[in-house]
Structure formats: C-alpha cells, structure tokens
Coordinates of C-alpha atoms in Angstrom, one line a residue:
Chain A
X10 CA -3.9 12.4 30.1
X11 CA -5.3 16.4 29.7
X12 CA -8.1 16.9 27.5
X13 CA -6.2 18.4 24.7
X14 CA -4.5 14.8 24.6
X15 CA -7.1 12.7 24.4
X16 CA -8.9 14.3 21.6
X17 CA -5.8 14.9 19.6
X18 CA -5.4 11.2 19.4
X19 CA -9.1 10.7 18.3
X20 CA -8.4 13.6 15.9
X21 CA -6.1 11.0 14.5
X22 CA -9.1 9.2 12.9
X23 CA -12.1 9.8 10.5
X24 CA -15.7 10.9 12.4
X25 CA -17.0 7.8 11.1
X26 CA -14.4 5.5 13.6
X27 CA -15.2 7.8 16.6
X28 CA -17.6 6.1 19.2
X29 CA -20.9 8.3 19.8
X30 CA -19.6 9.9 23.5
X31 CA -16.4 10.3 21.6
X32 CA -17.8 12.5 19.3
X33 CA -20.0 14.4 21.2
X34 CA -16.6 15.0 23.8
X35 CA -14.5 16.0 20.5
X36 CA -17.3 18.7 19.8
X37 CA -17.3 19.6 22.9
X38 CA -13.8 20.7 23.6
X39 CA -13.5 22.0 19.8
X40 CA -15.6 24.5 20.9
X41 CA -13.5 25.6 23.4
X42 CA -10.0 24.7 22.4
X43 CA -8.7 26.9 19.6
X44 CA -5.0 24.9 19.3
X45 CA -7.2 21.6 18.8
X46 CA -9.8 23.1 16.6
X47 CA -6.7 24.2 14.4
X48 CA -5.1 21.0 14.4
X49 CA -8.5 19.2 13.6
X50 CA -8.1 21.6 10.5
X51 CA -4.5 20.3 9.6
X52 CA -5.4 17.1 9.9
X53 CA -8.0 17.5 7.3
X54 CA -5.7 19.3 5.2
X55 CA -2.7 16.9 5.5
X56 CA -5.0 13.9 4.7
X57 CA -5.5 16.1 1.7
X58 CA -2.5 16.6 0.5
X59 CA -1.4 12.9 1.2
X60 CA -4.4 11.8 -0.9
X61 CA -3.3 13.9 -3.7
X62 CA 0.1 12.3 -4.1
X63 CA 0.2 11.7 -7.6
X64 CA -0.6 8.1 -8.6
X65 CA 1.5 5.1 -10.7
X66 CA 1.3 2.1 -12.9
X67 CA 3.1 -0.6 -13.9
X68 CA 5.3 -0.2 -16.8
X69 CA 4.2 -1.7 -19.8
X70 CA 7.1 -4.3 -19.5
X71 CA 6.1 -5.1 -16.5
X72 CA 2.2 -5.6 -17.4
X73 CA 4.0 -7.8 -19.9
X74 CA 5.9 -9.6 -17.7
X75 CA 3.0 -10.0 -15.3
X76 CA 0.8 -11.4 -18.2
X77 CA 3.3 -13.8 -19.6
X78 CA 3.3 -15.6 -15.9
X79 CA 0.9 -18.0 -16.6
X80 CA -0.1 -20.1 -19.6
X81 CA -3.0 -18.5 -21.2
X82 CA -5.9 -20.3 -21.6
X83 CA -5.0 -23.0 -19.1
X84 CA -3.1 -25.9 -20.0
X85 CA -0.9 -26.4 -23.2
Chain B
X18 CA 14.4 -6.1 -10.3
X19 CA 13.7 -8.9 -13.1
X20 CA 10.4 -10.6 -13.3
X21 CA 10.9 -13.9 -11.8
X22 CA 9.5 -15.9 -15.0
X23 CA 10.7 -19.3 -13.2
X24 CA 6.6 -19.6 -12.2
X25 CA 5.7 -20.3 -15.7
X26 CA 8.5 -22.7 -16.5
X27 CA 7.3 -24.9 -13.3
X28 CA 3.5 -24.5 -14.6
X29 CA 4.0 -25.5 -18.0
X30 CA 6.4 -28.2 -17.3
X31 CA 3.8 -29.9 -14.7
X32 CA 2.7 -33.3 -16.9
X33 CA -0.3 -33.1 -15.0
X34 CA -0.7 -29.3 -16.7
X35 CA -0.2 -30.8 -19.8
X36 CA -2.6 -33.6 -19.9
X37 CA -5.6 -32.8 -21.9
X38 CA -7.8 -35.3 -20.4
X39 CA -7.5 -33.5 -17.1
X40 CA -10.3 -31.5 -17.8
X41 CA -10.6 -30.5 -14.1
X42 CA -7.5 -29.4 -13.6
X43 CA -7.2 -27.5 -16.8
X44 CA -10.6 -25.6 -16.3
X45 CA -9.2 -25.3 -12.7
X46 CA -5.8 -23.1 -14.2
X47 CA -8.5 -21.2 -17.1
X48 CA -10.0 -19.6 -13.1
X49 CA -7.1 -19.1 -11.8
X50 CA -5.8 -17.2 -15.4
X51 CA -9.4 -15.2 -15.1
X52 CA -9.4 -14.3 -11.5
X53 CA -5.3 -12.9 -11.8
X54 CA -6.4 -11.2 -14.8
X55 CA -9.2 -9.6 -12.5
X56 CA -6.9 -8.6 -10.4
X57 CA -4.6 -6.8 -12.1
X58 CA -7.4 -5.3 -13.8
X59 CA -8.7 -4.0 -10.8
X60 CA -5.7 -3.2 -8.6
X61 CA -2.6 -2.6 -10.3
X62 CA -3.2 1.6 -10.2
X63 CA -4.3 1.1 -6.7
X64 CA -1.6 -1.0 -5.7
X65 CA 1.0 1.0 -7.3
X66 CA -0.1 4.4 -5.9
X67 CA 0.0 2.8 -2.4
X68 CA 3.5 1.8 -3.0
X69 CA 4.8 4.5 -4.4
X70 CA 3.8 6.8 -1.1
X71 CA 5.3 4.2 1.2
X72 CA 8.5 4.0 -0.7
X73 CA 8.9 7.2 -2.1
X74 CA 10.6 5.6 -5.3
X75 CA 8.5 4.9 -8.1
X76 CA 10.5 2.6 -9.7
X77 CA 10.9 0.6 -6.3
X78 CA 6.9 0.7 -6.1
X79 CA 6.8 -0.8 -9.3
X80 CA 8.9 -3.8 -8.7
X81 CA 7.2 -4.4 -5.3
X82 CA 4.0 -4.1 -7.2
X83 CA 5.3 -6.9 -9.8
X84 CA 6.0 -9.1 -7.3
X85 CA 2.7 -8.8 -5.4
X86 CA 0.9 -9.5 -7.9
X87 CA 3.2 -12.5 -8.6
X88 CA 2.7 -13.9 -5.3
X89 CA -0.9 -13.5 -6.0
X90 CA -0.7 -15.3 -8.8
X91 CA 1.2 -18.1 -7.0
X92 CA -1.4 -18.2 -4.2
X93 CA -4.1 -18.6 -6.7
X94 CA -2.4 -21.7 -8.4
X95 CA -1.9 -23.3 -4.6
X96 CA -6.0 -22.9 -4.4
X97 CA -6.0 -20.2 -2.2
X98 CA -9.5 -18.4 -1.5
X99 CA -10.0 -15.0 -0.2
X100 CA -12.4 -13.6 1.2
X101 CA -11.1 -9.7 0.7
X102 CA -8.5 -9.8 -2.2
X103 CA -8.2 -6.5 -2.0
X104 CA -7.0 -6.4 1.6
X105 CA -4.6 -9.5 0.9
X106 CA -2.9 -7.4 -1.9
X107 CA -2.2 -4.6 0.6
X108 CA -1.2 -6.9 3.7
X109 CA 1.2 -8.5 1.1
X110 CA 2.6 -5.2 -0.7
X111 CA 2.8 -3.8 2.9
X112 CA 4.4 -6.8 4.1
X113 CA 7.2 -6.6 1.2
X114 CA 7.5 -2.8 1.3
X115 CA 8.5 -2.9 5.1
X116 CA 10.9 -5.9 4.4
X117 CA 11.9 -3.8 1.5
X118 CA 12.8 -0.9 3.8
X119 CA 14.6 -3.7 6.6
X120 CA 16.7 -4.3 3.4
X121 CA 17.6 -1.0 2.7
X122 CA 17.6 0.6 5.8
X123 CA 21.4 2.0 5.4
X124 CA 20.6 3.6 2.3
X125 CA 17.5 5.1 3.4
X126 CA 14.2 5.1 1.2
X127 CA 15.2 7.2 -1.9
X128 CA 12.9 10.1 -2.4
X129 CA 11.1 10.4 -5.3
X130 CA 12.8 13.3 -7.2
X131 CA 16.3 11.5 -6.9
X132 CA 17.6 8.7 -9.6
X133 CA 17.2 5.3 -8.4
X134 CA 19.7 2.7 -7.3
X135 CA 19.7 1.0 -10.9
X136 CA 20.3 4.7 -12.6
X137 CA 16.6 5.0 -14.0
X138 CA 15.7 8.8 -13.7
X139 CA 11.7 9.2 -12.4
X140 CA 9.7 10.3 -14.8
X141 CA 7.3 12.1 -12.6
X142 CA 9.8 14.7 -11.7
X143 CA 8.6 17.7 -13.4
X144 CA 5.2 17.1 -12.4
X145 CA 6.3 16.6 -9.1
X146 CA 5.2 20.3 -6.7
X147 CA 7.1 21.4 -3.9
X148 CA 4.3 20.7 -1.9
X149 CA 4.0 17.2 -2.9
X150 CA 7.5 17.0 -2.1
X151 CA 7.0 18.2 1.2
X152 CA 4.5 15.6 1.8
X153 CA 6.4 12.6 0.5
X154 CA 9.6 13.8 2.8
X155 CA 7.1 14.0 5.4
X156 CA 5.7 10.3 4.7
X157 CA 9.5 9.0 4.0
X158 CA 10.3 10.4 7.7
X159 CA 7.9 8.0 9.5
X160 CA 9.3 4.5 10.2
X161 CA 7.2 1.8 8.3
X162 CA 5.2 0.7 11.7
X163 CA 3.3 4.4 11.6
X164 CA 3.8 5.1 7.9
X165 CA 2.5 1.7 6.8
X166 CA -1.3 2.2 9.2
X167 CA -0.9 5.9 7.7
X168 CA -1.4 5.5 4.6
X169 CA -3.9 2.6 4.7
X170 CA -6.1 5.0 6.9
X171 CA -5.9 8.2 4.9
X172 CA -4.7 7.4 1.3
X173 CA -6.7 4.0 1.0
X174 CA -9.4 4.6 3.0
X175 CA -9.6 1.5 5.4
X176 CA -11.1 1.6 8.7
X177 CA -9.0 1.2 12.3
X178 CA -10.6 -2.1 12.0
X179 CA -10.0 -3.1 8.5
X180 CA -6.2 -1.6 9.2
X181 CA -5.8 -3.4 12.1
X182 CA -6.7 -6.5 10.0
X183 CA -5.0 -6.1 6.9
X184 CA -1.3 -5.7 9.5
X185 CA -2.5 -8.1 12.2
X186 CA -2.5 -5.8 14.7
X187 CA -4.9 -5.0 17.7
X188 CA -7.7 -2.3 16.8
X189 CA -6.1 0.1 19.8
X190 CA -2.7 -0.1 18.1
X191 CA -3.8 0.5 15.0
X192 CA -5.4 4.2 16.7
X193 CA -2.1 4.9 18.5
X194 CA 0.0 4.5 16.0
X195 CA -2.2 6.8 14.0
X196 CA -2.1 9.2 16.5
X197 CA 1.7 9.1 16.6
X198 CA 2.1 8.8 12.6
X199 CA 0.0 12.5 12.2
X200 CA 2.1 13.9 14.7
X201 CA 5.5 13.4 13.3
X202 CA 4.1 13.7 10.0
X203 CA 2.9 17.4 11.1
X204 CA 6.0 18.1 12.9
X205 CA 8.1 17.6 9.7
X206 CA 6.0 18.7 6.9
X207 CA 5.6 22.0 8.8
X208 CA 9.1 22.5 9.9
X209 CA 9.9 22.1 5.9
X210 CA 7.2 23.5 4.7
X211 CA 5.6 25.9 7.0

C-alpha cells in the first residue's frame, strides 16, 4: 500500500478517531501531497453537504398512530 | 404502510392488564408508557432525518420510522433494558431500512424528488436544491453495507467504535467500509455534479 493510500483511507474518518502516529503521519504527507490535501478538503466538504440534507418528521397521523399504541395511563 | 394497531388490542385484552389489584404490573405499563413517550420525544426528528438519507424517500423514512418506534414500544412491554436507547433505535431503523432495500432491490430506492410507490407526491420538493440532489443520488448510489456506516459516521456523528457497535461489525470494518463509502460517494457526486 503507497502512502497516498493509506492516508486516504484514514482521511475516511474524523481527527478525533485517528491514533496519535496516525495523525502526526496524515500531517506529514499533507504537507507534501497536494491531491491528498485536496481530498482531505472534499471530504470535509461532502460531510457537509451530507449533514445538511434537509431533515423529517413523522406525520401527524402517524404521531397519532404512534401514541394510540399503548393504553395511556397503564391499565384500563 | 398502515400502523399495525394489533399491539394495543393484545395489551388491553391481557386480563392480567386489566386487573386493578395488580398494582405492579399496572405501575410497570405507566413506565413503559413514560419511557416510549421519552422516546419519541427525543428521537423521532433524529430518527426520521436518518432515514430519510438512507432511503431517499421520505415517505418510506416515515413508515420505517413508525415501525421503529413500534418495535420499541414492543421491546419495552417485554422488559427490555437498554443501556444506549439511542443506539438501539438506529441499529433497529438500520436493520429495517437495509431489509427494506433487500425488499425493494428491483425497484431501486426511489429518490426523493420522484412520487412514491403509493402515489403520495413529497412535499419537500421545492425546497429540495440541486445540490442536495446531487448528494442524495450520491448516498442512494452506495449499497446499504457502506451507505448504512456512512451516514452513522458523518450525518449522526457516531464513532468507528460506536458504528461498529450499533451494526455489529468489527471496528476495522467499520474504517474500510468508510474508506470505500467516501470514495464512491466522491466519484459520483462529482461526476454529476462537478
């Protein structure tokens, strides 16, 4: 495995999951490697956008539905 | 989907549910009504959200979310204790997503922007960017074994740890598949949308 594919699979993950001489080998080669500095930059980008996703609810039928599961207040 | 309301009919026709000198038992079902009330309180957006980027379909993440919570529900009245609730809701609505997609792997995941198999048009269109379409082709391209770890990583913010948990897979699968998930992910947003 080259250098450049080693740390694009730890590039994969957040800082904080990296081990210590993983991090200090990622900053390293970053400062060397242009294509994997770039990518560490689309990563953080992507994770971006994917976090931005807009988000969703139950319908309120559903909620209804959800709530009229179970007995309320226990047994009847 | 309809809402399987069968749990409730078996509940309240349980004598021993009915008894009011079983004080125990009766307190025992007020928890159980509490703690799924907490739940829903607390997770249903969460839950949802995470859905709706795995499936793409927002009505489909809604019914998947439904039942859940219903097995939730279920669990609780069999005395089941967790330790992490929040990571048992998202290894079960991972769990039926995937089976969800085993289901429906002829048709495909629907995207988001198109009508749903029972004819409900998504409401979200309109608000719906390019860009976010992009990204949810992108997500809909991965098989469920890298989109699944994916989105728990980077949308819910789990560790490889807590990931590798939650799917019951080993801590350096959980990496690889990562590592494979961003790639294919990169390759196809950027070959739609760069």
């Amino acid at each position: 495995m080259n250098k450049c594919t080693a740390v694009r699979d730890l590039l994969a993950l957040r800082p904080d999951d990296w081990e210590a001489d993983e991090r200090i080998r990622i900053e390293e080669h970053l400062e060397t490697c242009a294509d994997c500095a770039a990518l560490a930059g689309i990563n953080v980008e992507q994770d971006r956008l994917m976090v931005d996703l807009p988000g969703l609810r139950l319908t309120p039928m559903q909620r209804e539905q959800l709530h009229g599961a179970y007995p309320k207040g226990g047994a009847t | 989907m309809m809402f399987h309301i069968e749990n409730r009919s078996e509940i309240v026709t349980k004598p021993w549910l009915r008894s009011s000198y079983n004080i125990e038992k009766r307190d025992c079902i007020i928890k159980t009504d509490d703690a799924f009330e907490t739940l829903i309180r607390r997770y249903e957006q969460p839950i949802c959200s995470y859905l709706v980027r795995l499936t793409g379909d927002s009505a489909r993440a809604q019914d998947l979310a439904q039942e859940t919570f219903l097995r939730a529900y279920q669990a609780l009245c069999k005395g089941e204790q967790w330790e992490n609730p929040r990571a048992w809701l998202y290894r079960v609505a991972s769990r039926l997503a995937t089976d969800d997609y085993r289901r429906r792997r002829l048709l495909r995941w629907l995207p988001l922007w198109s009508i749903d198999s029972e004819g409900r048009t998504d409401e979200t269109v309109e608000d719906t960017t390019a860009e976010q379409m992009a990204v949810r082709a992108a997500l809909a391209d991965l098989a469920p074994k890298y989109r699944v770890p994916l989105v728990l990583y980077v949308c819910e913010g789990y560790s490889v740890a807590e990931v590798a948990k939650i799917l019951g897979i080993s801590v350096s699968a959980v990496k690889m598949r990562l590592s494979r998930a961003r790639k294919r992910f990169r390759q196809f947003y950027q070959g739609e949308h760069g």
